[in-house]
mmCIF file of C-alpha atoms and ligand atoms in Angstrom:
data_model
loop_
_atom_site.group_PDB
_atom_site.id
_atom_site.type_symbol
_atom_site.label_atom_id
_atom_site.label_comp_id
_atom_site.label_asym_id
_atom_site.label_seq_id
_atom_site.Cartn_x
_atom_site.Cartn_y
_atom_site.Cartn_z
ATOM 1 C CA MET A 1 1.717 13.578 -35.442
ATOM 2 C CA ILE A 2 -1.996 13.477 -36.240
ATOM 3 C CA ASP A 3 -3.638 10.412 -35.282
ATOM 4 C CA THR A 4 -4.918 9.423 -38.790
ATOM 5 C CA ASP A 5 -1.304 9.230 -39.986
ATOM 6 C CA ILE A 6 -0.874 6.052 -37.772
ATOM 7 C CA ILE A 7 -4.489 4.835 -38.698
ATOM 8 C CA GLY A 8 -3.688 0.677 -39.111
ATOM 9 C CA ARG A 9 -0.498 0.359 -38.169
ATOM 10 C CA THR A 10 0.163 -2.816 -36.398
ATOM 11 C CA VAL A 11 2.608 -3.629 -33.794
ATOM 12 C CA ARG A 12 2.796 -7.289 -32.623
ATOM 13 C CA VAL A 13 4.228 -8.087 -29.379
ATOM 14 C CA ASP A 14 5.384 -12.009 -28.490
ATOM 15 C CA CYS A 15 5.651 -12.232 -24.642
ATOM 16 C CA PRO A 16 6.714 -15.008 -22.477
ATOM 17 C CA ALA A 17 4.822 -16.627 -19.329
ATOM 18 C CA LYS A 18 6.629 -16.304 -16.237
ATOM 19 C CA THR A 19 7.518 -18.660 -13.728
ATOM 20 C CA ASN A 20 8.993 -18.081 -9.989
ATOM 21 C CA LEU A 21 12.672 -20.069 -9.705
ATOM 22 C CA THR A 22 12.127 -18.941 -5.160
ATOM 23 C CA LEU A 23 9.198 -17.462 -3.792
ATOM 24 C CA HIS A 24 9.573 -16.092 -0.475
ATOM 25 C CA VAL A 25 6.358 -14.754 0.947
ATOM 26 C CA GLY A 26 6.285 -12.814 4.094
ATOM 27 C CA ALA A 27 3.819 -10.966 5.839
ATOM 28 C CA PRO A 28 0.360 -9.276 4.296
ATOM 29 C CA ARG A 29 0.766 -5.445 4.099
ATOM 30 C CA ALA A 30 -2.211 -2.964 4.689
ATOM 31 C CA GLU A 31 -0.640 -0.234 2.616
ATOM 32 C CA TRP A 32 -0.294 -2.702 -0.384
ATOM 33 C CA GLY A 33 -4.126 -3.609 -0.236
ATOM 34 C CA GLY A 34 -3.475 -6.955 1.804
ATOM 35 C CA ARG A 35 -0.707 -8.139 -0.355
ATOM 36 C CA HIS A 36 2.131 -9.735 0.837
ATOM 37 C CA GLU A 37 6.020 -9.225 1.329
ATOM 38 C CA LEU A 38 7.701 -11.102 -1.488
ATOM 39 C CA ASP A 39 11.632 -11.880 -2.316
ATOM 40 C CA THR A 40 11.274 -13.909 -5.298
ATOM 41 C CA ILE A 41 13.466 -14.899 -8.403
ATOM 42 C CA TYR A 42 11.252 -14.478 -12.065
ATOM 43 C CA CYS A 43 12.380 -16.229 -14.927
ATOM 44 C CA ALA A 44 10.488 -15.987 -18.118
ATOM 45 C CA ILE A 45 9.713 -19.032 -20.399
ATOM 46 C CA SER A 46 9.272 -19.584 -23.932
ATOM 47 C CA VAL A 47 5.680 -20.337 -23.729
ATOM 48 C CA CYS A 48 4.204 -17.083 -25.529
ATOM 49 C CA ASP A 49 1.250 -15.034 -25.905
ATOM 50 C CA THR A 50 1.064 -12.500 -28.963
ATOM 51 C CA VAL A 51 -0.694 -9.527 -28.926
ATOM 52 C CA THR A 52 -1.160 -7.059 -32.036
ATOM 53 C CA ALA A 53 -2.084 -3.810 -31.192
ATOM 54 C CA THR A 54 -3.864 -1.841 -34.394
ATOM 55 C CA ALA A 55 -4.141 2.034 -34.653
ATOM 56 C CA LYS A 56 -8.049 2.780 -35.255
ATOM 57 C CA ALA A 57 -9.520 6.285 -36.186
ATOM 58 C CA PRO A 58 -9.572 8.728 -33.398
ATOM 59 C CA GLY A 59 -12.914 8.340 -31.357
ATOM 60 C CA THR A 60 -13.438 4.761 -32.323
ATOM 61 C CA GLY A 61 -12.431 3.551 -29.206
ATOM 62 C CA PHE A 62 -11.068 0.086 -28.226
ATOM 63 C CA SER A 63 -11.799 -3.652 -29.290
ATOM 64 C CA LEU A 64 -10.347 -6.460 -28.268
ATOM 65 C CA SER A 65 -10.605 -10.379 -29.757
ATOM 66 C CA ILE A 66 -8.951 -13.246 -28.153
ATOM 67 C CA GLU A 67 -8.190 -16.432 -29.740
ATOM 68 C CA GLY A 68 -6.792 -19.630 -28.898
ATOM 69 C CA ALA A 69 -7.395 -23.538 -27.977
ATOM 70 C CA HIS A 70 -7.501 -23.046 -24.097
ATOM 71 C CA LEU A 71 -9.187 -19.853 -23.158
ATOM 72 C CA GLY A 72 -9.945 -21.107 -19.365
ATOM 73 C CA ASP A 73 -12.363 -19.053 -18.194
ATOM 74 C CA LEU A 74 -11.671 -16.067 -20.600
ATOM 75 C CA ALA A 75 -13.920 -18.395 -22.476
ATOM 76 C CA SER A 76 -16.842 -17.633 -20.661
ATOM 77 C CA SER A 77 -19.330 -15.118 -21.436
ATOM 78 C CA GLY A 78 -19.702 -13.678 -18.357
ATOM 79 C CA SER A 79 -15.790 -12.720 -18.736
ATOM 80 C CA ASP A 80 -15.595 -9.005 -19.274
ATOM 81 C CA MET A 81 -13.546 -7.653 -21.618
ATOM 82 C CA ARG A 82 -13.094 -4.275 -20.162
ATOM 83 C CA ARG A 83 -11.409 -6.214 -17.080
ATOM 84 C CA ASN A 84 -8.880 -7.765 -19.484
ATOM 85 C CA HIS A 85 -5.770 -6.808 -18.356
ATOM 86 C CA ALA A 86 -4.537 -5.925 -21.642
ATOM 87 C CA VAL A 87 -7.280 -3.690 -21.871
ATOM 88 C CA LEU A 88 -6.803 -2.295 -18.491
ATOM 89 C CA ALA A 89 -3.021 -1.747 -19.441
ATOM 90 C CA LEU A 90 -4.283 -0.186 -22.642
ATOM 91 C CA PHE A 91 -6.268 2.485 -20.738
ATOM 92 C CA ALA A 92 -3.568 2.801 -18.462
ATOM 93 C CA ILE A 93 -1.062 4.133 -20.657
ATOM 94 C CA ALA A 94 -3.542 5.987 -22.923
ATOM 95 C CA GLU A 95 -4.553 8.170 -19.546
ATOM 96 C CA ALA A 96 -0.422 8.190 -18.959
ATOM 97 C CA ALA A 97 -0.467 9.827 -22.460
ATOM 98 C CA GLY A 98 -3.511 11.885 -22.505
ATOM 99 C CA ARG A 99 -4.843 10.245 -25.348
ATOM 100 C CA ASP A 100 -7.755 8.255 -26.115
ATOM 101 C CA PRO A 101 -7.615 4.292 -26.002
ATOM 102 C CA ASP A 102 -8.916 4.269 -30.180
ATOM 103 C CA VAL A 103 -6.744 0.500 -30.438
ATOM 104 C CA GLY A 104 -7.652 -2.700 -31.568
ATOM 105 C CA LEU A 105 -6.150 -5.146 -29.862
ATOM 106 C CA THR A 106 -5.690 -8.967 -30.671
ATOM 107 C CA ILE A 107 -4.527 -11.740 -28.076
ATOM 108 C CA THR A 108 -3.420 -15.135 -29.308
ATOM 109 C CA LYS A 109 -3.148 -17.474 -26.201
ATOM 110 C CA ARG A 110 -0.954 -19.742 -25.823
ATOM 111 C CA ILE A 111 -0.050 -19.457 -21.994
ATOM 112 C CA PRO A 112 -2.553 -21.571 -19.913
ATOM 113 C CA VAL A 113 -5.046 -19.224 -18.247
ATOM 114 C CA GLY A 114 -5.159 -18.964 -14.280
ATOM 115 C CA ALA A 115 -2.287 -21.364 -14.301
ATOM 116 C CA GLY A 116 0.608 -19.262 -12.297
ATOM 117 C CA LEU A 117 2.082 -18.573 -15.218
ATOM 118 C CA GLY A 118 1.662 -14.749 -15.334
ATOM 119 C CA GLY A 119 -0.689 -14.796 -18.888
ATOM 120 C CA GLY A 120 -3.016 -11.726 -17.886
ATOM 121 C CA SER A 121 0.433 -9.791 -16.629
ATOM 122 C CA ALA A 122 2.400 -10.868 -19.824
ATOM 123 C CA ASP A 123 -1.000 -9.492 -22.168
ATOM 124 C CA ALA A 124 -0.618 -6.488 -20.383
ATOM 125 C CA ALA A 125 3.098 -5.971 -20.402
ATOM 126 C CA ALA A 126 2.780 -7.173 -24.023
ATOM 127 C CA THR A 127 0.059 -4.007 -24.708
ATOM 128 C CA LEU A 128 2.285 -1.523 -22.813
ATOM 129 C CA LEU A 129 5.135 -2.379 -25.204
ATOM 130 C CA ALA A 130 3.219 -2.747 -28.385
ATOM 131 C CA VAL A 131 1.422 0.726 -27.742
ATOM 132 C CA ASN A 132 4.784 2.494 -26.573
ATOM 133 C CA ARG A 133 5.565 1.605 -30.062
ATOM 134 C CA LEU A 134 2.186 2.199 -32.173
ATOM 135 C CA TRP A 135 2.496 5.528 -30.163
ATOM 136 C CA GLU A 136 5.868 6.189 -31.157
ATOM 137 C CA LEU A 137 5.939 7.331 -27.201
ATOM 138 C CA ASP A 138 9.061 5.754 -27.060
ATOM 139 C CA TRP A 139 9.178 5.871 -23.161
ATOM 140 C CA PRO A 140 11.591 3.775 -21.377
ATOM 141 C CA LEU A 141 11.048 0.033 -19.669
ATOM 142 C CA GLU A 142 11.230 1.840 -16.371
ATOM 143 C CA ARG A 143 8.440 4.154 -17.134
ATOM 144 C CA LEU A 144 6.205 1.424 -18.592
ATOM 145 C CA SER A 145 6.994 -0.415 -15.229
ATOM 146 C CA GLU A 146 5.571 1.780 -12.838
ATOM 147 C CA ILE A 147 2.442 1.984 -15.272
ATOM 148 C CA ALA A 148 2.349 -1.575 -14.547
ATOM 149 C CA ALA A 149 3.185 -2.026 -11.157
ATOM 150 C CA THR A 150 -0.201 -0.047 -10.944
ATOM 151 C CA LEU A 151 -2.027 -3.117 -12.521
ATOM 152 C CA GLY A 152 -0.560 -6.133 -10.928
ATOM 153 C CA ALA A 153 2.551 -7.683 -9.132
ATOM 154 C CA ASP A 154 3.714 -9.545 -12.089
ATOM 155 C CA MET A 155 3.276 -6.913 -14.698
ATOM 156 C CA PRO A 156 6.486 -5.059 -14.637
ATOM 157 C CA PHE A 157 9.029 -8.362 -14.585
ATOM 158 C CA CYS A 158 7.124 -9.304 -17.961
ATOM 159 C CA LEU A 159 8.205 -6.185 -19.241
ATOM 160 C CA PHE A 160 11.753 -7.287 -19.030
ATOM 161 C CA GLY A 161 11.811 -11.426 -19.452
ATOM 162 C CA GLY A 162 14.697 -12.800 -18.440
ATOM 163 C CA TYR A 163 15.832 -13.105 -14.794
ATOM 164 C CA ALA A 164 15.177 -10.709 -12.272
ATOM 165 C CA ARG A 165 14.469 -10.532 -8.295
ATOM 166 C CA GLY A 166 11.485 -9.259 -7.065
ATOM 167 C CA THR A 167 11.037 -7.525 -3.851
ATOM 168 C CA GLY A 168 8.105 -5.205 -2.540
ATOM 169 C CA PHE A 169 4.639 -7.132 -3.799
ATOM 170 C CA GLY A 170 6.875 -8.513 -6.329
ATOM 171 C CA GLU A 171 7.011 -5.139 -8.698
ATOM 172 C CA ARG A 172 10.493 -3.870 -7.345
ATOM 173 C CA LEU A 173 12.876 -4.944 -9.686
ATOM 174 C CA GLU A 174 16.495 -6.181 -10.017
ATOM 175 C CA ILE A 175 17.110 -7.182 -13.553
ATOM 176 C CA PHE A 176 19.913 -9.945 -14.021
ATOM 177 C CA ALA A 177 22.064 -8.945 -17.313
ATOM 178 C CA PRO A 178 22.282 -11.714 -19.340
ATOM 179 C CA ASP A 179 25.481 -12.282 -19.177
ATOM 180 C CA GLY A 180 26.193 -11.295 -15.907
ATOM 181 C CA GLU A 181 26.822 -13.560 -12.441
ATOM 182 C CA GLN A 182 24.019 -14.212 -11.521
ATOM 183 C CA ALA A 183 22.582 -15.107 -14.501
ATOM 184 C CA ARG A 184 25.389 -17.368 -14.877
ATOM 185 C CA GLU A 185 24.924 -18.984 -11.336
ATOM 186 C CA LEU A 186 21.351 -19.649 -12.090
ATOM 187 C CA ALA A 187 22.264 -21.478 -15.528
ATOM 188 C CA ALA A 188 24.634 -23.341 -13.785
ATOM 189 C CA GLN A 189 22.433 -24.660 -10.860
ATOM 190 C CA GLY A 190 20.226 -26.123 -13.841
ATOM 191 C CA PHE A 191 17.387 -23.336 -14.257
ATOM 192 C CA ARG A 192 18.242 -22.580 -17.988
ATOM 193 C CA GLY A 193 17.939 -24.679 -21.406
ATOM 194 C CA HIS A 194 14.748 -27.149 -21.670
ATOM 195 C CA VAL A 195 11.555 -26.571 -19.405
ATOM 196 C CA LEU A 196 8.580 -28.591 -19.638
ATOM 197 C CA VAL A 197 5.000 -27.211 -18.095
ATOM 198 C CA GLY A 198 2.506 -29.144 -16.984
ATOM 199 C CA ALA A 199 -0.815 -27.705 -17.289
ATOM 200 C CA TYR A 200 -3.806 -28.473 -15.962
ATOM 201 C CA GLN A 201 -8.075 -27.648 -16.903
ATOM 202 C CA ALA A 202 -8.185 -26.647 -13.780
ATOM 203 C CA GLN A 203 -7.622 -22.925 -12.413
ATOM 204 C CA LEU A 204 -6.387 -21.929 -8.947
ATOM 205 C CA SER A 205 -7.556 -18.241 -8.214
ATOM 206 C CA THR A 206 -3.823 -16.462 -6.823
ATOM 207 C CA PRO A 207 -6.047 -14.358 -3.884
ATOM 208 C CA GLU A 208 -7.404 -17.645 -2.853
ATOM 209 C CA VAL A 209 -3.990 -19.298 -2.427
ATOM 210 C CA TYR A 210 -2.272 -16.547 -0.588
ATOM 211 C CA ALA A 211 -5.524 -17.315 1.653
ATOM 212 C CA ALA A 212 -4.851 -21.022 1.848
ATOM 213 C CA PHE A 213 -1.067 -20.144 2.529
ATOM 214 C CA ASP A 214 -2.061 -17.674 5.224
ATOM 215 C CA HIS A 215 -4.069 -20.681 7.072
ATOM 216 C CA LEU A 216 -1.196 -23.297 6.366
ATOM 217 C CA GLY A 217 2.279 -21.668 5.948
ATOM 218 C CA THR A 218 5.120 -23.251 4.068
ATOM 219 C CA ASP A 219 6.954 -26.544 5.503
ATOM 220 C CA GLY A 220 10.453 -24.543 5.322
ATOM 221 C CA THR A 221 11.936 -26.939 2.789
ATOM 222 C CA LEU A 222 10.211 -25.834 -0.068
ATOM 223 C CA SER A 223 11.431 -22.864 -2.463
ATOM 224 C CA ASN A 224 8.074 -21.844 -3.396
ATOM 225 C CA HIS A 225 6.233 -20.726 -0.570
ATOM 226 C CA LEU A 226 2.739 -21.293 -2.004
ATOM 227 C CA GLN A 227 3.161 -24.821 -3.147
ATOM 228 C CA ARG A 228 1.845 -26.379 0.018
ATOM 229 C CA ALA A 229 -0.967 -24.367 0.037
ATOM 230 C CA ALA A 230 -1.700 -24.968 -4.060
ATOM 231 C CA ILE A 231 -1.214 -28.510 -3.472
ATOM 232 C CA SER A 232 -3.860 -28.826 -0.678
ATOM 233 C CA LEU A 233 -6.474 -27.054 -3.637
ATOM 234 C CA HIS A 234 -5.134 -28.843 -6.634
ATOM 235 C CA PRO A 235 -3.415 -32.322 -5.138
ATOM 236 C CA ARG A 236 -2.409 -33.546 -8.670
ATOM 237 C CA SER A 237 0.294 -30.932 -8.998
ATOM 238 C CA GLY A 238 1.989 -32.274 -6.310
ATOM 239 C CA GLN A 239 1.862 -35.879 -7.793
ATOM 240 C CA ALA A 240 3.476 -34.025 -11.086
ATOM 241 C CA ILE A 241 6.053 -32.588 -9.082
ATOM 242 C CA ASP A 242 7.091 -35.415 -7.322
ATOM 243 C CA ALA A 243 7.250 -37.911 -10.957
ATOM 244 C CA ALA A 244 9.230 -35.365 -12.460
ATOM 245 C CA ALA A 245 12.103 -35.066 -9.921
ATOM 246 C CA GLY A 246 11.740 -39.029 -10.155
ATOM 247 C CA ALA A 247 12.621 -39.140 -13.810
ATOM 248 C CA GLY A 248 15.355 -36.844 -13.435
ATOM 249 C CA ALA A 249 14.401 -33.088 -13.340
ATOM 250 C CA SER A 250 17.049 -31.017 -12.115
ATOM 251 C CA HIS A 251 14.261 -28.525 -10.895
ATOM 252 C CA ALA A 252 10.594 -29.580 -10.311
ATOM 253 C CA PHE A 253 8.027 -27.427 -8.345
ATOM 254 C CA LEU A 254 4.806 -25.427 -8.516
ATOM 255 C CA SER A 255 4.613 -22.477 -10.759
ATOM 256 C CA GLY A 256 3.681 -19.549 -8.882
ATOM 257 C CA SER A 257 0.333 -19.677 -7.535
ATOM 258 C CA GLY A 258 0.267 -22.806 -9.674
ATOM 259 C CA PRO A 259 -1.364 -25.071 -10.664
ATOM 260 C CA SER A 260 0.961 -25.633 -13.141
ATOM 261 C CA VAL A 261 3.976 -27.201 -12.762
ATOM 262 C CA VAL A 262 7.520 -26.572 -14.205
ATOM 263 C CA ALA A 263 10.112 -29.170 -14.466
ATOM 264 C CA PHE A 264 13.958 -28.520 -15.663
ATOM 265 C CA ALA A 265 15.711 -31.279 -17.938
ATOM 266 C CA PRO A 266 19.107 -31.520 -18.181
ATOM 267 C CA ASP A 267 18.990 -33.080 -21.262
ATOM 268 C CA ASN A 268 16.567 -34.368 -24.368
ATOM 269 C CA ARG A 269 16.474 -37.868 -22.378
ATOM 270 C CA THR A 270 15.039 -36.400 -19.521
ATOM 271 C CA VAL A 271 12.442 -34.518 -21.407
ATOM 272 C CA ARG A 272 11.291 -37.561 -22.628
ATOM 273 C CA ALA A 273 11.108 -39.335 -19.459
ATOM 274 C CA ILE A 274 9.269 -36.764 -17.598
ATOM 275 C CA THR A 275 6.899 -36.469 -20.480
ATOM 276 C CA ASP A 276 6.461 -40.486 -20.622
ATOM 277 C CA VAL A 277 5.648 -40.729 -16.301
ATOM 278 C CA TRP A 278 3.416 -37.352 -16.764
ATOM 279 C CA ARG A 279 1.480 -38.687 -19.765
ATOM 280 C CA ASN A 280 1.167 -42.686 -18.909
ATOM 281 C CA GLU A 281 0.100 -42.019 -14.904
ATOM 282 C CA ARG A 282 -2.057 -38.857 -15.994
ATOM 283 C CA LEU A 283 -0.150 -36.215 -13.726
ATOM 284 C CA VAL A 284 -1.221 -33.623 -16.258
ATOM 285 C CA ASP A 285 -3.711 -32.514 -18.575
ATOM 286 C CA ARG A 286 -1.407 -30.790 -21.360
ATOM 287 C CA ILE A 287 2.519 -30.834 -21.792
ATOM 288 C CA ILE A 288 4.256 -27.494 -23.109
ATOM 289 C CA VAL A 289 7.811 -28.154 -24.026
ATOM 290 C CA ALA A 290 10.095 -24.663 -23.789
ATOM 291 C CA THR A 291 12.761 -23.331 -23.008
ATOM 292 C CA ALA A 292 14.474 -20.778 -20.260
ATOM 293 C CA PRO A 293 15.024 -17.645 -20.155
ATOM 294 C CA ALA A 294 12.924 -16.130 -22.432
ATOM 295 C CA ALA A 295 12.254 -12.409 -23.776
ATOM 296 C CA PRO A 296 9.689 -10.264 -25.347
ATOM 297 C CA SER A 297 9.752 -9.163 -28.853
ATOM 298 C CA ILE A 298 8.345 -6.326 -30.721
ATOM 299 C CA SER A 299 7.923 -5.649 -34.487
ATOM 300 C CA VAL A 300 6.093 -3.335 -36.441
ATOM 301 C CA THR A 301 3.815 -5.370 -38.957
ATOM 302 C CA GLN A 302 2.165 -2.713 -41.012
HETATM 303 C C1 LIG B 1 1.891 -15.430 -6.952
HETATM 304 C C2 LIG B 1 2.385 -14.665 -7.981
HETATM 305 C C3 LIG B 1 4.029 -15.305 -8.135
HETATM 306 O O1 LIG B 1 4.621 -14.286 -9.241
HETATM 307 O O2 LIG B 1 1.813 -14.918 -9.561
HETATM 308 P P1 LIG B 1 0.547 -16.002 -10.106
HETATM 309 O O3 LIG B 1 1.386 -17.222 -9.671
HETATM 310 O O4 LIG B 1 -0.618 -16.028 -9.349
HETATM 311 O O5 LIG B 1 0.582 -15.454 -11.448
HETATM 312 C C4 LIG B 1 2.290 -13.040 -7.695
HETATM 313 O O6 LIG B 1 2.862 -12.891 -6.418
HETATM 314 C C5 LIG B 1 0.991 -12.875 -7.979
HETATM 315 O O7 LIG B 1 0.784 -11.761 -8.777
HETATM 316 P P2 LIG B 1 -0.490 -11.179 -9.654
HETATM 317 O O8 LIG B 1 -1.433 -12.372 -10.223
HETATM 318 O O9 LIG B 1 0.354 -10.129 -10.647
HETATM 319 O O10 LIG B 1 -1.113 -10.593 -8.092
HETATM 320 P P3 LIG B 1 -1.560 -9.174 -8.028
HETATM 321 O O11 LIG B 1 -2.584 -9.195 -9.330
HETATM 322 O O12 LIG B 1 -0.828 -7.702 -7.840
HETATM 323 O O13 LIG B 1 -2.908 -9.268 -7.070
HETATM 324 C C6 LIG B 1 -3.969 -10.593 -7.004
HETATM 325 C C7 LIG B 1 -4.021 -10.767 -5.403
HETATM 326 O O14 LIG B 1 -2.735 -11.947 -4.929
HETATM 327 C C8 LIG B 1 -2.264 -11.504 -3.863
HETATM 328 N N1 LIG B 1 -1.054 -11.170 -3.556
HETATM 329 C C9 LIG B 1 -0.745 -10.785 -4.601
HETATM 330 C C10 LIG B 1 0.556 -10.537 -4.980
HETATM 331 C C11 LIG B 1 1.214 -10.469 -3.430
HETATM 332 N N2 LIG B 1 3.109 -9.729 -3.240
HETATM 333 N N3 LIG B 1 0.745 -10.819 -2.159
HETATM 334 C C12 LIG B 1 -0.695 -11.305 -2.116
HETATM 335 O O15 LIG B 1 -1.012 -11.144 -1.524
HETATM 336 C C13 LIG B 1 -3.556 -10.590 -3.385
HETATM 337 O O16 LIG B 1 -4.896 -11.500 -2.979
HETATM 338 C C14 LIG B 1 -3.896 -9.889 -4.338
HETATM 339 O O17 LIG B 1 -5.187 -9.331 -4.184
HETATM 340 N N1 LIG B 2 -5.413 -11.105 -20.766
HETATM 341 C C1 LIG B 2 -5.786 -12.244 -19.730
HETATM 342 N N2 LIG B 2 -4.733 -13.271 -19.705
HETATM 343 C C2 LIG B 2 -5.338 -14.316 -18.744
HETATM 344 N N3 LIG B 2 -6.048 -14.306 -18.008
HETATM 345 C C3 LIG B 2 -6.803 -12.653 -17.544
HETATM 346 C C4 LIG B 2 -6.494 -12.110 -18.735
HETATM 347 N N4 LIG B 2 -7.037 -10.850 -18.312
HETATM 348 C C5 LIG B 2 -7.805 -11.262 -17.344
HETATM 349 N N5 LIG B 2 -7.635 -12.267 -16.845
HETATM 350 C C6 LIG B 2 -8.132 -12.823 -15.832
HETATM 351 O O1 LIG B 2 -6.882 -13.192 -15.190
HETATM 352 C C7 LIG B 2 -7.165 -14.123 -14.020
HETATM 353 C C8 LIG B 2 -5.607 -14.743 -13.688
HETATM 354 O O2 LIG B 2 -5.150 -15.382 -14.656
HETATM 355 P P1 LIG B 2 -3.681 -15.316 -15.147
HETATM 356 O O3 LIG B 2 -3.031 -14.150 -15.428
HETATM 357 O O4 LIG B 2 -3.446 -16.580 -16.599
HETATM 358 O O5 LIG B 2 -3.214 -16.520 -14.306
HETATM 359 P P2 LIG B 2 -2.096 -16.314 -12.919
HETATM 360 O O6 LIG B 2 -2.672 -14.933 -12.240
HETATM 361 O O7 LIG B 2 -2.128 -17.343 -12.137
HETATM 362 O O8 LIG B 2 -0.694 -16.386 -13.678
HETATM 363 C C9 LIG B 2 -8.034 -14.941 -14.862
HETATM 364 O O9 LIG B 2 -8.967 -15.287 -13.798
HETATM 365 C C10 LIG B 2 -8.442 -14.643 -15.710
HETATM 366 O O10 LIG B 2 -9.707 -14.443 -15.933
#
């Protein structure tokens, strides 16, 4: 197809945030650039960023615009758009396809930034899904996943959503079928339905949290091995976890490398109880009510 045929076509992808229902951290490995060996259960939650990709005229290059009320360090003037995860994903798929990255990207951010919710990975995954459709590549998710793994540990999972087990440095996936036994077990354990996200203005840097983990370790009872390290850097997250558990959450834990906190609630009454205690005691800066599991959705809008 000649590129001019698709100029103006727009593909929209809504891509959910991720959390880690368990996050077991092993040793750092030199062959993975110092990244740690992981065994994690990923879960996608319905706090979604929206990425639109629009085909531009050949030779005009890429563009990026970002909107949203809470952009964290993405809003700072020093934030280089060529290092945005979505743009890196665009360059990576363009290279793999042997095409120029003549695409206009817009990101509507709803996933808190630098929060342990994989927002940058979700935007990168959304970009791969959108450009795959825009250019009619029709590559299977497995092929997109190989590209995603070169960009970040969480990115392959964000292409799929739902639940999955991640090993390696997080990029090697065993996807759990939505109606399969593992998904049913997780649902029976309470990892399904209402989820509250307690979000903060503060961000934590993932490498810094891993470095704190190398120093402090974990206490053995925590299903998220990074929780202790992250709480040492951001103590309010620990208070919010304790308060949610006290208010009846079926599970309350740090999301990934934090500082966000995730609480699963078995019913609406518990949603209200957690919301009240977080708000009244000012344990979080913002509360987002969502559901889990969730999955990306793709639509061609023009
Ligand atoms: C902790 C987790 C849990 O899912 O995510 P977040 O909660 O931050 O989103 C992941 O391991 C993060 O994934 P992601 O943010 O994609 O990591 P990458 O870009 O690949 O790596 C960023 C940095 O994190 C550290 N890192 C990441 C993954 C890993 N298995 N071991 C590590 O030590 C390394 O310092 C690396 O340079
Ligand atoms: N599209 C993007 N969305 C969010 N953060 C991004 C993006 N591109 C680059 N970043 C940078 O990646 C860092 C981690 O952000 P994010 O992916 O939201 O958090 P986390 O790794 O804790 O899940 C931030 O410092 C941010 O500036």
